Short mmCIF file of C-alpha atoms in Angstrom, two decimals:
data_model
loop_
_atom_site.label_atom_id
_atom_site.label_comp_id
_atom_site.label_asym_id
_atom_site.label_seq_id
_atom_site.Cartn_x
_atom_site.Cartn_y
_atom_site.Cartn_z
CA UNK G 1 19.60 5.63 -24.41
CA UNK G 2 17.66 2.63 -22.75
CA UNK G 3 17.37 1.96 -19.25
CA UNK G 4 20.06 -1.17 -19.87
CA UNK G 5 22.97 1.02 -20.76
CA UNK G 6 24.28 2.31 -17.46
CA UNK G 7 25.58 -0.75 -15.79
CA UNK G 8 22.70 -2.25 -14.61
CA UNK G 9 18.94 -3.74 -16.39
CA UNK G 10 16.99 -2.07 -13.50
CA UNK G 11 17.04 1.45 -11.80
CA UNK G 12 17.75 -1.05 -8.36
CA UNK G 13 20.64 -2.33 -9.87
CA UNK G 14 22.24 0.99 -11.28
CA UNK G 15 21.11 2.27 -7.84
CA UNK G 16 22.78 -0.32 -5.88
CA UNK G 17 26.08 0.82 -8.05
CA UNK G 18 26.10 4.50 -7.32
CA UNK G 19 24.96 3.55 -3.56
CA UNK G 20 28.36 1.61 -3.61
CA UNK G 21 30.04 4.18 -4.88
CA UNK G 22 31.29 6.48 -2.28
CA UNK G 23 33.29 9.38 -4.00
CA UNK G 24 30.05 9.78 -6.33
CA UNK G 25 27.72 10.13 -3.32
CA UNK G 26 30.03 12.73 -1.54
CA UNK G 27 30.28 14.92 -4.64
CA UNK G 28 26.46 14.55 -5.37
CA UNK G 29 25.57 15.48 -1.90
CA UNK G 30 28.00 18.45 -1.59
CA UNK G 31 26.70 20.34 -4.67
CA UNK G 32 23.14 19.51 -4.47
CA UNK G 33 23.22 20.78 -1.12
CA UNK G 34 24.94 23.83 -2.02
CA UNK G 35 22.59 24.43 -4.85
CA UNK G 36 19.50 23.73 -2.52
CA UNK G 37 20.51 26.35 0.05
CA UNK G 38 21.23 28.68 -2.60
CA UNK G 39 17.75 28.27 -4.01
CA UNK G 40 16.37 28.86 -0.30
CA UNK G 41 18.45 31.94 0.30
CA UNK G 42 17.61 33.20 -3.13
CA UNK G 43 13.92 32.56 -2.62
CA UNK G 44 14.02 34.07 1.43
CA UNK G 45 15.55 37.28 -0.30
CA UNK G 46 13.09 37.88 -2.90
CA UNK G 47 10.24 37.96 -0.31
CA UNK G 48 6.86 36.57 -2.17
CA UNK G 49 8.30 33.69 -3.62
CA UNK G 50 5.29 31.74 -3.63
CA UNK G 51 3.15 34.60 -5.39
CA UNK G 52 5.83 34.20 -8.23
CA UNK G 53 5.59 30.49 -8.29
CA UNK G 54 1.82 30.87 -8.65
CA UNK G 55 2.54 33.55 -11.18
CA UNK G 56 4.76 31.14 -13.29
CA UNK G 57 2.31 28.36 -12.88
CA UNK G 58 -0.51 30.35 -14.38
CA UNK G 59 1.84 31.43 -17.11
CA UNK G 60 2.76 28.01 -18.06
CA UNK G 61 -1.00 26.27 -17.51
CA UNK G 62 -2.26 29.23 -19.78
CA UNK G 63 0.41 28.69 -22.53
CA UNK G 64 0.34 24.36 -22.85
CA UNK G 65 -3.90 24.96 -23.08
CA UNK G 66 -3.34 27.37 -26.08
CA UNK G 67 0.09 25.38 -27.10
CA UNK G 68 -1.04 25.18 -30.92
CA UNK G 69 -1.71 28.98 -31.03
CA UNK G 70 1.44 30.01 -29.85
CA UNK G 71 3.50 27.52 -31.94
CA UNK G 72 2.08 28.85 -34.75
CA UNK G 73 2.31 32.24 -33.74
CA UNK G 74 5.91 31.88 -32.87
CA UNK G 75 6.62 30.08 -36.13
CA UNK G 76 4.95 32.64 -38.55
CA UNK G 77 6.83 35.19 -36.55
CA UNK G 78 10.50 33.64 -36.78
CA UNK G 79 9.72 33.50 -40.52
CA UNK G 80 8.98 36.90 -40.90
CA UNK G 81 12.63 37.32 -39.23
CA UNK G 82 14.39 35.29 -41.71
CA UNK G 83 14.54 31.78 -39.54
CA UNK G 84 13.71 28.70 -41.21
CA UNK G 85 11.52 26.88 -39.13
CA UNK G 86 11.05 23.28 -38.90
CA UNK G 87 8.48 20.97 -37.13
CA UNK G 88 9.93 17.24 -36.24
CA UNK G 89 7.14 14.91 -34.60
CA UNK G 90 9.56 12.44 -33.71
CA UNK G 91 13.34 12.30 -32.68
CA UNK G 92 14.62 10.62 -35.68
CA UNK G 93 12.98 13.49 -37.36
CA UNK G 94 14.74 16.15 -35.77
CA UNK G 95 17.67 14.14 -36.44
CA UNK G 96 16.92 14.05 -39.94
CA UNK G 97 16.67 17.48 -40.43
CA UNK G 98 19.75 18.22 -38.63
CA UNK G 99 21.97 15.73 -40.81
CA UNK G 100 20.79 17.46 -43.83
CA UNK G 101 21.71 20.90 -42.88
CA UNK G 102 24.81 19.54 -42.10
CA UNK G 103 25.39 18.05 -45.43
CA UNK G 104 23.59 20.92 -47.28
CA UNK G 105 26.20 23.32 -45.85
CA UNK G 106 29.19 20.64 -45.75
CA UNK G 107 29.62 20.97 -42.19
CA UNK G 108 33.16 19.90 -40.68
CA UNK G 109 32.60 20.43 -37.41
CA UNK G 110 29.29 21.87 -34.93
CA UNK G 111 29.88 24.02 -31.96
CA UNK G 112 27.17 23.45 -29.30
CA UNK G 113 26.17 25.28 -26.27
CA UNK G 114 24.41 23.27 -23.50
CA UNK G 115 20.93 21.19 -24.69
CA UNK G 116 19.24 18.58 -23.13
CA UNK G 117 16.98 17.85 -26.51
CA UNK G 118 20.14 17.26 -28.05
CA UNK G 119 21.06 14.86 -25.36
CA UNK G 120 17.74 13.14 -25.82
CA UNK G 121 18.22 12.77 -29.38
CA UNK G 122 21.66 11.74 -28.93
CA UNK G 123 22.65 14.03 -31.85
CA UNK G 124 26.21 13.85 -31.46
CA UNK G 125 26.31 10.02 -32.35
CA UNK G 126 24.35 11.07 -35.45
CA UNK G 127 26.53 13.77 -36.55
CA UNK G 128 29.55 11.54 -35.80
CA UNK G 129 27.92 9.00 -38.04
CA UNK G 130 28.22 11.31 -41.24
CA UNK G 131 31.77 12.36 -40.47
CA UNK G 132 30.52 16.01 -38.41
CA UNK G 133 32.73 16.73 -35.10
CA UNK G 134 29.94 17.77 -32.49
CA UNK G 135 32.03 19.95 -29.56
CA UNK G 136 30.19 20.81 -26.27
CA UNK G 137 31.55 24.18 -25.30
CA UNK G 138 29.79 24.36 -22.11
CA UNK G 139 32.70 23.27 -19.16
CA UNK G 140 30.57 20.60 -17.77
CA UNK G 141 29.19 18.91 -20.87
CA UNK G 142 32.62 19.15 -22.26
CA UNK G 143 34.22 17.50 -19.65
CA UNK G 144 31.45 14.75 -19.67
CA UNK G 145 31.82 14.56 -23.14
CA UNK G 146 35.70 14.13 -22.89
CA UNK G 147 35.08 11.31 -20.29
CA UNK G 148 32.39 9.58 -22.90
CA UNK G 149 29.75 10.16 -20.39
CA UNK G 150 25.81 11.27 -20.44
CA UNK G 151 24.73 14.72 -18.39
CA UNK G 152 24.28 13.55 -14.63
CA UNK G 153 21.94 16.56 -13.58
CA UNK G 154 20.09 18.64 -15.86
CA UNK G 155 22.23 21.99 -14.87
CA UNK G 156 25.27 20.51 -13.66
CA UNK G 157 26.10 17.79 -16.28
CA UNK G 158 29.43 16.93 -14.14
CA UNK G 159 28.10 17.47 -10.67
CA UNK G 160 29.56 13.77 -9.92
CA UNK G 161 33.20 14.45 -10.91
CA UNK G 162 35.66 16.25 -8.73
CA UNK G 163 38.70 18.81 -9.48
CA UNK G 164 41.02 15.91 -9.87
CA UNK G 165 38.97 13.78 -11.95
CA UNK G 166 38.68 16.86 -14.27
CA UNK G 167 42.78 17.49 -14.21
CA UNK G 168 42.97 13.81 -15.74
CA UNK G 169 40.61 14.38 -18.44
CA UNK G 170 42.20 17.92 -19.31
CA UNK G 171 45.70 16.55 -19.17
CA UNK G 172 45.02 13.96 -21.49
CA UNK G 173 43.52 16.03 -23.73
CA UNK G 174 46.10 18.87 -23.37
CA UNK G 175 48.85 16.21 -23.68
CA UNK G 176 50.74 17.37 -20.41
CA UNK G 177 49.88 17.28 -17.12
CA UNK G 178 47.43 19.70 -15.99
CA UNK G 179 47.29 20.98 -12.01
CA UNK G 180 43.97 20.33 -10.34
CA UNK G 181 43.66 24.39 -10.00
CA UNK G 182 40.08 25.54 -11.13
CA UNK G 183 41.55 28.44 -12.70
CA UNK G 184 44.42 26.13 -14.62
CA UNK G 185 41.88 24.11 -15.82
CA UNK G 186 39.09 26.60 -17.15
CA UNK G 187 42.08 28.62 -18.86
CA UNK G 188 42.77 25.62 -21.03
CA UNK G 189 39.39 24.88 -21.93
CA UNK G 190 38.85 28.24 -22.79
CA UNK G 191 41.75 28.72 -25.14
CA UNK G 192 40.94 25.31 -26.78
CA UNK G 193 37.33 26.02 -27.17
CA UNK G 194 38.13 29.74 -28.46
CA UNK G 195 39.83 27.61 -31.55
CA UNK G 196 36.75 25.39 -32.08
CA UNK G 197 34.45 28.20 -32.08
CA UNK G 198 36.37 30.23 -35.16
CA UNK G 199 36.60 26.86 -37.05
CA UNK G 200 33.14 25.35 -36.74
CA UNK G 201 30.57 25.55 -39.57
CA UNK G 202 27.60 25.06 -37.28
CA UNK G 203 26.61 26.45 -34.07
CA UNK G 204 23.94 24.50 -32.50
CA UNK G 205 21.90 25.45 -29.19
CA UNK G 206 18.64 24.52 -27.16
CA UNK G 207 16.06 26.92 -26.23
CA UNK G 208 15.25 28.16 -22.75
CA UNK G 209 12.14 29.76 -23.63
CA UNK G 210 10.82 30.77 -27.62
CA UNK G 211 8.81 34.52 -27.26
CA UNK G 212 5.56 33.83 -29.68
CA UNK G 213 4.67 37.72 -29.99
CA UNK G 214 8.05 38.09 -31.71
CA UNK G 215 9.31 34.71 -33.19
CA UNK G 216 12.25 35.26 -30.52
CA UNK G 217 14.12 32.84 -28.64
CA UNK G 218 15.96 33.29 -25.26
CA UNK G 219 19.32 31.42 -23.84
CA UNK G 220 20.19 31.59 -20.47
CA UNK G 221 23.87 30.56 -19.40
CA UNK G 222 27.04 31.54 -17.15
CA UNK G 223 30.21 31.34 -19.35
CA UNK G 224 29.25 33.08 -22.29
CA UNK G 225 29.68 29.87 -24.53
CA UNK G 226 26.29 29.93 -26.10
CA UNK G 227 26.90 33.84 -27.34
CA UNK G 228 29.91 32.76 -29.31
CA UNK G 229 28.15 29.53 -30.45
CA UNK G 230 25.16 31.94 -31.79
CA UNK G 231 27.24 34.60 -33.27
CA UNK G 232 30.75 32.93 -35.00
CA UNK G 233 29.51 29.95 -36.79
CA UNK G 234 27.86 31.14 -40.19
CA UNK G 235 24.70 28.67 -39.88
CA UNK G 236 22.78 28.17 -36.62
CA UNK G 237 20.11 25.36 -35.68
CA UNK G 238 18.43 25.66 -32.53
CA UNK G 239 16.61 22.52 -31.46
CA UNK G 240 13.84 23.30 -28.63
CA UNK G 241 11.00 21.29 -27.07
CA UNK G 242 7.56 22.17 -28.31
CA UNK G 243 6.52 23.42 -24.74
CA UNK G 244 9.33 26.17 -24.61
CA UNK G 245 7.10 28.97 -25.92
CA UNK G 246 5.73 31.37 -23.50
CA UNK G 247 3.49 34.26 -25.03
CA UNK G 248 5.07 37.13 -24.39
CA UNK G 249 8.44 39.46 -23.20
CA UNK G 250 6.41 40.26 -20.31
CA UNK G 251 6.03 36.50 -19.08
CA UNK G 252 10.05 36.40 -19.41
CA UNK G 253 10.36 38.47 -16.66
CA UNK G 254 8.68 35.73 -14.35
CA UNK G 255 10.52 33.21 -15.86
CA UNK G 256 14.01 34.84 -15.61
CA UNK G 257 13.26 35.39 -11.79
CA UNK G 258 12.03 32.41 -11.02
CA UNK G 259 14.62 30.08 -13.17
CA UNK G 260 17.99 31.24 -12.00
CA UNK G 261 16.59 31.42 -8.63
CA UNK G 262 15.75 27.86 -8.56
CA UNK G 263 18.52 26.45 -10.43
CA UNK G 264 21.45 27.96 -8.49
CA UNK G 265 20.13 30.51 -6.54
CA UNK G 266 21.38 33.23 -8.34
CA UNK G 267 18.92 36.25 -9.06
CA UNK G 268 19.64 36.44 -12.56
CA UNK G 269 21.82 34.42 -14.71
CA UNK G 270 25.26 36.16 -16.09
CA UNK G 271 24.13 36.23 -19.86
CA UNK G 272 20.43 36.46 -20.92
CA UNK G 273 20.50 36.20 -25.13
CA UNK G 274 17.29 37.11 -27.06
CA UNK G 275 18.13 36.13 -30.34
CA UNK G 276 15.60 37.61 -33.01
CA UNK G 277 16.23 35.92 -36.39
CA UNK G 278 19.74 35.70 -38.39
CA UNK G 279 22.43 38.52 -39.15
CA UNK G 280 21.02 41.64 -41.07
CA UNK G 281 23.02 44.01 -43.02
CA UNK G 282 23.93 46.33 -40.19
CA UNK G 283 24.66 43.85 -37.79
CA UNK G 284 28.60 43.46 -36.86
CA UNK G 285 28.22 39.58 -35.85
CA UNK G 286 25.31 36.57 -36.10
CA UNK G 287 24.66 33.64 -38.20
CA UNK G 288 23.61 33.86 -41.76
CA UNK G 289 21.28 31.39 -41.79
CA UNK G 290 19.41 30.30 -39.14
CA UNK G 291 17.31 27.27 -38.11
CA UNK G 292 14.72 26.49 -35.33
CA UNK G 293 13.70 22.37 -35.14
CA UNK G 294 10.46 22.51 -32.85
CA UNK G 295 10.72 19.14 -31.41
CA UNK G 296 7.56 16.90 -30.46
CA UNK G 297 9.16 13.06 -29.30
CA UNK G 298 6.36 12.42 -27.52
CA UNK G 299 5.40 15.79 -25.86
CA UNK G 300 2.32 15.91 -27.49
CA UNK G 301 1.09 12.39 -26.21
CA UNK G 302 0.86 14.55 -22.51
CA UNK G 303 -1.39 17.32 -23.78
CA UNK G 304 -5.33 16.72 -22.53
CA UNK G 305 -4.31 14.25 -20.03
CA UNK G 306 -5.57 15.61 -16.86
CA UNK G 307 -2.87 13.71 -15.16
CA UNK G 308 0.46 14.73 -16.95
CA UNK G 309 -0.43 17.77 -19.16
CA UNK G 310 1.26 19.64 -16.29
CA UNK G 311 4.51 17.72 -16.89
CA UNK G 312 4.70 20.23 -20.14
CA UNK G 313 5.42 23.30 -17.63
CA UNK G 314 8.54 22.34 -16.67
CA UNK G 315 11.48 25.04 -17.15
CA UNK G 316 14.21 22.77 -16.66
CA UNK G 317 15.81 24.29 -13.37
CA UNK G 318 16.78 21.27 -12.04
CA UNK G 319 15.76 22.27 -8.32
CA UNK G 320 13.52 19.11 -8.21
CA UNK G 321 16.72 17.09 -8.34
CA UNK G 322 18.62 18.93 -5.87
CA UNK G 323 15.72 18.44 -3.44
CA UNK G 324 14.82 14.77 -3.89
CA UNK G 325 16.51 12.52 -1.31
CA UNK G 326 17.10 9.56 -3.98
CA UNK G 327 18.66 11.76 -6.67
CA UNK G 328 21.07 12.91 -3.82
CA UNK G 329 22.09 9.83 -2.85
CA UNK G 330 22.31 7.93 -6.09
CA UNK G 331 22.97 10.72 -8.84
CA UNK G 332 21.54 10.91 -12.57
CA UNK G 333 22.95 7.92 -14.12
CA UNK G 334 21.09 5.75 -11.80
CA UNK G 335 18.00 6.61 -13.40
CA UNK G 336 19.68 5.44 -16.83
CA UNK G 337 17.73 8.31 -19.23
CA UNK G 338 18.35 11.47 -20.19
CA UNK G 339 16.36 13.08 -17.71
CA UNK G 340 16.94 12.07 -13.84
CA UNK G 341 15.76 13.18 -10.60
CA UNK G 342 11.86 13.25 -10.09
CA UNK G 343 11.38 15.02 -13.21
CA UNK G 344 13.42 12.23 -14.90
CA UNK G 345 11.15 9.52 -13.24
CA UNK G 346 8.06 11.10 -15.12
CA UNK G 347 9.10 12.60 -18.57
CA UNK G 348 11.54 9.44 -19.40
CA UNK G 349 8.39 7.00 -19.72
CA UNK G 350 6.42 9.87 -20.92
CA UNK G 351 8.18 10.64 -23.78
CA UNK G 352 9.40 6.87 -24.93
CA UNK G 353 6.90 4.57 -26.82
CA UNK G 354 8.18 1.70 -24.83
CA UNK G 355 6.62 2.50 -21.20
CA UNK G 356 7.29 -1.40 -19.69
CA UNK G 357 10.97 -0.85 -20.49
CA UNK G 358 10.90 2.22 -17.86
CA UNK G 359 7.97 0.92 -15.55
CA UNK G 360 10.74 0.48 -12.40
CA UNK G 361 11.97 4.16 -12.78
CA UNK G 362 8.67 5.53 -10.76
CA UNK G 363 9.68 3.45 -7.90
CA UNK G 364 12.91 5.71 -7.47
CA UNK G 365 11.00 8.17 -4.96
CA UNK G 366 10.29 8.63 -1.75
CA UNK G 367 6.63 10.33 -2.92
CA UNK G 368 7.81 12.88 -0.12
CA UNK G 369 6.78 15.62 -1.85
CA UNK G 370 9.77 17.64 -1.73
CA UNK G 371 10.00 17.98 -5.50
CA UNK G 372 6.63 19.70 -5.52
CA UNK G 373 7.88 22.41 -2.92
CA UNK G 374 10.70 22.68 -4.97
CA UNK G 375 9.41 23.50 -8.56
CA UNK G 376 9.15 27.07 -9.58
CA UNK G 377 5.81 26.48 -11.23
CA UNK G 378 4.47 23.98 -8.86
CA UNK G 379 4.36 20.74 -10.92
CA UNK G 380 2.91 18.12 -8.98
CA UNK G 381 5.69 15.32 -9.50
CA UNK G 382 4.99 13.00 -6.57
CA UNK G 383 1.25 12.71 -7.34
CA UNK G 384 2.56 11.80 -10.88
CA UNK G 385 4.96 9.08 -9.80
CA UNK G 386 2.11 7.44 -8.15
CA UNK G 387 -0.38 7.97 -11.17
CA UNK G 388 2.25 5.73 -12.97
CA UNK G 389 2.71 3.11 -10.63
CA UNK G 390 -0.73 2.89 -10.51
CA UNK G 391 -0.93 2.52 -14.35
CA UNK G 392 1.67 0.03 -14.33
CA UNK G 393 -0.42 -1.84 -12.00
CA UNK G 394 -3.34 -1.71 -14.31
CA UNK G 395 -1.66 -2.80 -17.38
CA UNK G 396 -0.84 -5.92 -15.62
CA UNK G 397 2.82 -5.09 -15.54
CA UNK G 398 3.00 -5.10 -11.45
CA UNK G 399 5.43 -7.30 -9.32
CA UNK G 400 3.13 -10.39 -8.50
CA UNK G 401 4.86 -10.15 -4.56
CA UNK G 402 4.26 -6.62 -4.12
CA UNK G 403 0.88 -7.00 -5.75
CA UNK G 404 0.17 -10.51 -3.53
CA UNK G 405 1.35 -8.16 -0.35
CA UNK G 406 -1.10 -5.58 -1.06
CA UNK G 407 -4.07 -7.77 -1.10
CA UNK G 408 -3.03 -9.46 2.27
CA UNK G 409 -2.53 -5.64 3.85
CA UNK G 410 -5.83 -4.87 2.46
CA UNK G 411 -7.79 -8.08 3.70
CA UNK G 412 -6.13 -7.54 7.14
CA UNK G 413 -6.47 -4.09 7.48
CA UNK G 414 -10.14 -4.47 6.32
CA UNK G 415 -11.09 -6.44 8.87
CA UNK G 416 -10.62 -5.37 12.82
CA UNK G 417 -10.15 -9.14 14.04
CA UNK G 418 -8.16 -10.02 11.68
CA UNK G 419 -5.85 -6.66 12.20
CA UNK G 420 -5.73 -7.98 15.71
CA UNK G 421 -4.52 -11.35 15.10
CA UNK G 422 -2.27 -10.41 12.55
CA UNK G 423 -0.32 -7.85 15.29
CA UNK G 424 -0.59 -10.68 17.59
CA UNK G 425 1.23 -13.35 15.61
CA UNK G 426 3.82 -10.95 14.20
CA UNK G 427 4.53 -9.94 17.77
CA UNK G 428 5.24 -13.55 18.29
CA UNK G 429 7.25 -14.43 14.78
CA UNK G 430 9.12 -11.46 15.42
CA UNK G 431 11.31 -12.91 18.18
CA UNK G 432 13.15 -15.47 15.63
CA UNK G 433 14.29 -12.31 14.17
CA UNK G 434 14.59 -9.02 16.25
CA UNK G 435 17.85 -8.09 17.33
CA UNK G 436 19.31 -4.98 18.93
CA UNK G 437 15.53 -3.32 18.52
CA UNK G 438 15.40 -4.04 15.04
CA UNK G 439 14.89 -6.44 11.98
CA UNK G 440 18.00 -7.14 10.34
CA UNK G 441 17.58 -9.79 8.24
CA UNK G 442 19.09 -9.46 4.66
CA UNK G 443 16.59 -12.22 2.85
CA UNK G 444 13.33 -12.16 1.21
CA UNK G 445 11.27 -9.20 0.62
CA UNK G 446 13.64 -7.43 3.27
CA UNK G 447 16.78 -8.00 1.38
CA UNK G 448 16.84 -4.59 -0.09
CA UNK G 449 15.26 -2.69 2.92
CA UNK G 450 17.80 -3.64 5.14
CA UNK G 451 20.77 -3.75 2.99
CA UNK G 452 21.39 -0.26 4.18
CA UNK G 453 18.64 0.26 7.08
CA UNK G 454 16.98 -1.80 9.65
CA UNK G 455 13.75 -2.60 9.67
CA UNK G 456 11.81 -1.45 12.57
CA UNK G 457 10.07 -4.30 14.71
CA UNK G 458 6.50 -4.28 15.92
CA UNK G 459 5.82 -2.65 19.17
CA UNK G 460 5.48 -4.48 22.49
CA UNK G 461 1.97 -2.90 22.86
CA UNK G 462 -0.11 -0.95 20.26
CA UNK G 463 -1.66 2.42 20.69
CA UNK G 464 -5.09 0.69 21.04
CA UNK G 465 -3.90 -1.43 23.75
CA UNK G 466 -2.28 1.44 25.45
CA UNK G 467 -5.23 3.46 25.04
CA UNK G 468 -7.14 0.82 26.86
CA UNK G 469 -5.14 0.55 29.78
CA UNK G 470 -5.45 4.38 29.60
CA UNK G 471 -9.04 4.22 29.97
CA UNK G 472 -9.06 1.65 32.93
CA UNK G 473 -6.76 3.83 34.65
CA UNK G 474 -9.24 6.75 34.08
CA UNK G 475 -11.98 5.10 35.45
CA UNK G 476 -10.42 3.90 38.77
CA UNK G 477 -9.51 7.61 39.23
CA UNK G 478 -13.03 8.71 38.71
CA UNK G 479 -14.28 5.85 41.20
CA UNK G 480 -12.00 7.34 43.84
CA UNK G 481 -12.61 10.79 43.00
CA UNK G 482 -14.57 13.29 45.39
CA UNK G 483 -18.39 12.50 44.71
CA UNK G 484 -19.12 16.16 44.01
CA UNK G 485 -16.22 16.92 41.45
CA UNK G 486 -16.96 13.22 39.86
CA UNK G 487 -20.90 14.41 39.18
CA UNK G 488 -19.69 17.62 37.50
CA UNK G 489 -17.77 15.99 35.35
CA UNK G 490 -20.24 13.48 34.15
CA UNK G 491 -22.87 16.46 34.08
CA UNK G 492 -20.04 17.77 31.17
CA UNK G 493 -19.69 15.04 29.26
CA UNK G 494 -23.56 14.12 29.07
CA UNK G 495 -23.96 18.05 27.98
CA UNK G 496 -21.27 17.63 25.55
CA UNK G 497 -22.76 14.20 24.01
CA UNK G 498 -26.17 16.04 23.68
CA UNK G 499 -24.45 18.96 21.76
CA UNK G 500 -24.88 21.52 24.53
CA UNK G 501 -21.67 21.82 25.52
CA UNK G 502 -19.07 24.69 24.93
CA UNK G 503 -16.00 26.67 26.50
CA UNK G 504 -16.18 27.68 29.75
CA UNK G 505 -14.70 31.36 30.33
CA UNK G 506 -15.88 31.56 34.05
CA UNK G 507 -14.92 28.56 35.89
CA UNK G 508 -12.03 27.97 37.09
#
């Protein structure tokens, strides 16, 4: 999906549509606050959360620094387990490999567990183009598939919909009116998908973590659908971003502690499946043929980059979205790409070849640092957003008005006389536009800002001016002070200036 496919050509335009959608704003706010509060409670109950965050960060830093070694180790061990391992340098290559497998096994249907990589590759559309039906089996993914939409959140794809909208979608699928009761709706989906599981030719999954020491892949889920996807169909295809590697099962303990608490506030996910190869002779179930496609698609471009390599540390928990004040107001679709929120604002330009198309996405941030505080592996996303803005300007793609404004700001702030003059002129000029203590004008540079808030007016008196007045009052008081006390204060001041002063404990 390009940045122009979600109802507007820029983030500003798409955000404007979202801000005018009162239902969407309430739905996103409600769910993100619940997730954020759950994460906060889970971290507090854990006790030493920051120590574990640092452990997670060190594991990810080490793994990405030695990514080539761990990828090769994983691939070698997976092949020993009977897995067909493919490396795809581009998204197009990953899609081509997937379609070749589907054609070879003459697949008619594919059941999928939740996978952001397949969303990134638009794999459902590619499968449909060769006559293969792809069915999402995660409840949220199934809902938005019926709606013809893309995920609005990494963890909760249908975060922007309520049970009434969902009931309408499922009623259309059922051919009868279903009540907006979550138990009834979930029951209908369970029955519908059970039929799909049993008839599917291929099961397709993403990958939360790949264990290098054994060639295993691990899935986290809460619904059990991924276990059906990985056990019932005869052929399994797993698509994983190349950065999903961790060295050992011992490292998984750290990630299994950090990810669910950060994502949903759970101590553990309901299901955590470790899969090591296809079905063996003694196994009661499992795929007869298993493929793992390791996807680069722009990820390797971040390796060796001191500003963006840590981007590959991400464990896709979605905590930064729940903490971000921008995401909580506009939702995920306003970002225009597969990944939304702070991680999407950095990851999307990083993965895309046409970076200029995504220049505005880094501006969808307040740079408050809430994403860093929420991140379980301490990725400095707020700093990366600044790096992206700087690179845009350095490449000559900056906003002309903004560039002129910053040059003017530098010229004024770099000279005290110009600064004081600008303040005086500003206080005089603002009288034309100040109303009820603020500037409410909706034209020019203030149009976007004042559409949703009021620009503050300049204070009648600056801090420096107030300080000068205070100094004059102090001097006046000193002149009227008892001569003895005045002398003592002046002597103390001289001693401080000469470096002889200290804390007095004996005098009162």
